[in-house]
Amino acid sequence: MFRTRLLSGIVLVAIALVTMSLGGEVLLATLLFLSVVAYLELAKAAGVVKVQKNTDEPDKKGTNKLVVAGIAATVLYYGLLFVGRYYEMDVHFIILGMLLIAFFAMMFVYVFQFPKYESEQVMTAFFSFLYGPVCLSFIYLTRNLSMGFYIVWLILLCSWGCDTCAYCVGMLFGKHKMSPVLSPKKSVEGAVGGVVGAALLGALYGMFVNAQMGDVNAIVIFAIICIVGALISMVGDLAASAIKRNHDIKDYGKLIPGHGGVMDRFDSVIFTAPMIYILAMLLV
């Protein structure tokens, strides 16, 4: 199990290095794939797709049009991001517009298919679109900033770096449970170690690229960004775990051997990416 998890982790890091370095259409296409999978995982886990009793198989009573609406909104959203880059469209207008389009589309399905879908399914479908596809897209949006080639790596430093440091410190010094009901293995000491570790990684990375950042003091700014990002990443990790606990599932999917689904591996990244984008806009 550890060997499988390690090999999968190496492959994921390699893919992240290649796609985030190249940016553009390569990164956008990769994120579109991950977003569709994340949406489907959330839709199944949180109840948009009803499952048969005593089984993990979907209830096969025709096409779930809420899922179709969510996937269509995801594809349209990423298509607009692609087109918008060449026609200099305001990405914030695209985001707001797509949230409204997705909302109206799902309400349209709810009204004209009534009473096939329950209100909770509709709200969860919209939540899944915002949680997965929209939040993941901020990796692409961060990469497209003026200094995005250097800033985008902070997303991984804040999420995966914090997670690794928190695990190591927690294993060595962890005594006080941070969330005993939701995640018994996580400790306060581990959380502190994760935040401090992420800040140090950010400062070291800032030292490495400081010359390329112009007038920006990358050492200080990147350390600050990583502190905030690390705190947010832990919330993202716990939020994804809470949804699994609520719906009594172990993993969101099986796409990544040893890790589970997209939501299992990118839970902290999904929260961190929008925060890094906002902090980069404010501080850099």
PDB file of N, CA, C and O in Angstrom, residues 15-24 27 143 149 152-153:
ATOM      1  N   ILE A  15       3.449  15.208 -12.901  1.00  0.00           N
ATOM      2  CA  ILE A  15       2.400  15.817 -13.740  1.00  0.00           C
ATOM      3  C   ILE A  15       2.195  17.276 -13.367  1.00  0.00           C
ATOM      4  O   ILE A  15       2.048  18.145 -14.236  1.00  0.00           O
ATOM      5  N   ALA A  16       2.194  17.566 -12.062  1.00  0.00           N
ATOM      6  CA  ALA A  16       2.026  18.951 -11.597  1.00  0.00           C
ATOM      7  C   ALA A  16       3.173  19.828 -12.096  1.00  0.00           C
ATOM      8  O   ALA A  16       2.949  20.955 -12.555  1.00  0.00           O
ATOM      9  N   LEU A  17       4.401  19.322 -12.025  1.00  0.00           N
ATOM     10  CA  LEU A  17       5.559  20.086 -12.476  1.00  0.00           C
ATOM     11  C   LEU A  17       5.462  20.412 -13.967  1.00  0.00           C
ATOM     12  O   LEU A  17       5.712  21.547 -14.386  1.00  0.00           O
ATOM     13  N   VAL A  18       5.071  19.423 -14.751  1.00  0.00           N
ATOM     14  CA  VAL A  18       5.002  19.617 -16.201  1.00  0.00           C
ATOM     15  C   VAL A  18       3.876  20.570 -16.575  1.00  0.00           C
ATOM     16  O   VAL A  18       4.069  21.548 -17.302  1.00  0.00           O
ATOM     17  N   THR A  19       2.667  20.297 -16.071  1.00  0.00           N
ATOM     18  CA  THR A  19       1.492  21.083 -16.479  1.00  0.00           C
ATOM     19  C   THR A  19       1.553  22.519 -15.965  1.00  0.00           C
ATOM     20  O   THR A  19       1.210  23.462 -16.684  1.00  0.00           O
ATOM     21  N   MET A  20       2.021  22.702 -14.732  1.00  0.00           N
ATOM     22  CA  MET A  20       2.084  24.052 -14.176  1.00  0.00           C
ATOM     23  C   MET A  20       3.227  24.847 -14.783  1.00  0.00           C
ATOM     24  O   MET A  20       3.166  26.071 -14.863  1.00  0.00           O
ATOM     25  N   SER A  21       4.282  24.166 -15.205  1.00  0.00           N
ATOM     26  CA  SER A  21       5.377  24.852 -15.892  1.00  0.00           C
ATOM     27  C   SER A  21       4.936  25.317 -17.270  1.00  0.00           C
ATOM     28  O   SER A  21       5.203  26.460 -17.674  1.00  0.00           O
ATOM     29  N   LEU A  22       4.244  24.439 -17.998  1.00  0.00           N
ATOM     30  CA  LEU A  22       3.792  24.775 -19.344  1.00  0.00           C
ATOM     31  C   LEU A  22       2.658  25.801 -19.315  1.00  0.00           C
ATOM     32  O   LEU A  22       2.598  26.706 -20.151  1.00  0.00           O
ATOM     33  N   GLY A  23       1.751  25.645 -18.352  1.00  0.00           N
ATOM     34  CA  GLY A  23       0.615  26.559 -18.266  1.00  0.00           C
ATOM     35  C   GLY A  23      -0.270  26.463 -19.485  1.00  0.00           C
ATOM     36  O   GLY A  23      -0.320  25.433 -20.170  1.00  0.00           O
ATOM     37  N   GLY A  24      -0.983  27.544 -19.802  1.00  0.00           N
ATOM     38  CA  GLY A  24      -1.791  27.615 -21.010  1.00  0.00           C
ATOM     39  C   GLY A  24      -2.790  26.487 -21.168  1.00  0.00           C
ATOM     40  O   GLY A  24      -3.416  26.036 -20.196  1.00  0.00           O
ATOM     41  N   LEU A  27      -2.318  23.104 -19.026  1.00  0.00           N
ATOM     42  CA  LEU A  27      -2.792  23.195 -17.645  1.00  0.00           C
ATOM     43  C   LEU A  27      -4.308  23.275 -17.601  1.00  0.00           C
ATOM     44  O   LEU A  27      -4.946  22.628 -16.763  1.00  0.00           O
ATOM     45  N   ARG A 143      -1.703  30.984 -12.336  1.00  0.00           N
ATOM     46  CA  ARG A 143      -0.603  30.809 -13.310  1.00  0.00           C
ATOM     47  C   ARG A 143      -0.604  31.931 -14.348  1.00  0.00           C
ATOM     48  O   ARG A 143       0.458  32.299 -14.880  1.00  0.00           O
ATOM     49  N   PHE A 149       4.075  32.474 -13.038  1.00  0.00           N
ATOM     50  CA  PHE A 149       4.977  31.327 -13.159  1.00  0.00           C
ATOM     51  C   PHE A 149       5.669  31.031 -11.836  1.00  0.00           C
ATOM     52  O   PHE A 149       5.941  29.887 -11.502  1.00  0.00           O
ATOM     53  N   VAL A 152       2.460  30.437  -8.690  1.00  0.00           N
ATOM     54  CA  VAL A 152       1.581  29.271  -8.715  1.00  0.00           C
ATOM     55  C   VAL A 152       2.112  28.110  -7.874  1.00  0.00           C
ATOM     56  O   VAL A 152       1.339  27.311  -7.332  1.00  0.00           O
ATOM     57  N   TRP A 153       3.433  28.039  -7.715  1.00  0.00           N
ATOM     58  CA  TRP A 153       4.010  26.943  -6.937  1.00  0.00           C
ATOM     59  C   TRP A 153       3.700  27.066  -5.446  1.00  0.00           C
ATOM     60  O   TRP A 153       3.821  26.092  -4.705  1.00  0.00           O
TER      61      TRP A 153
END
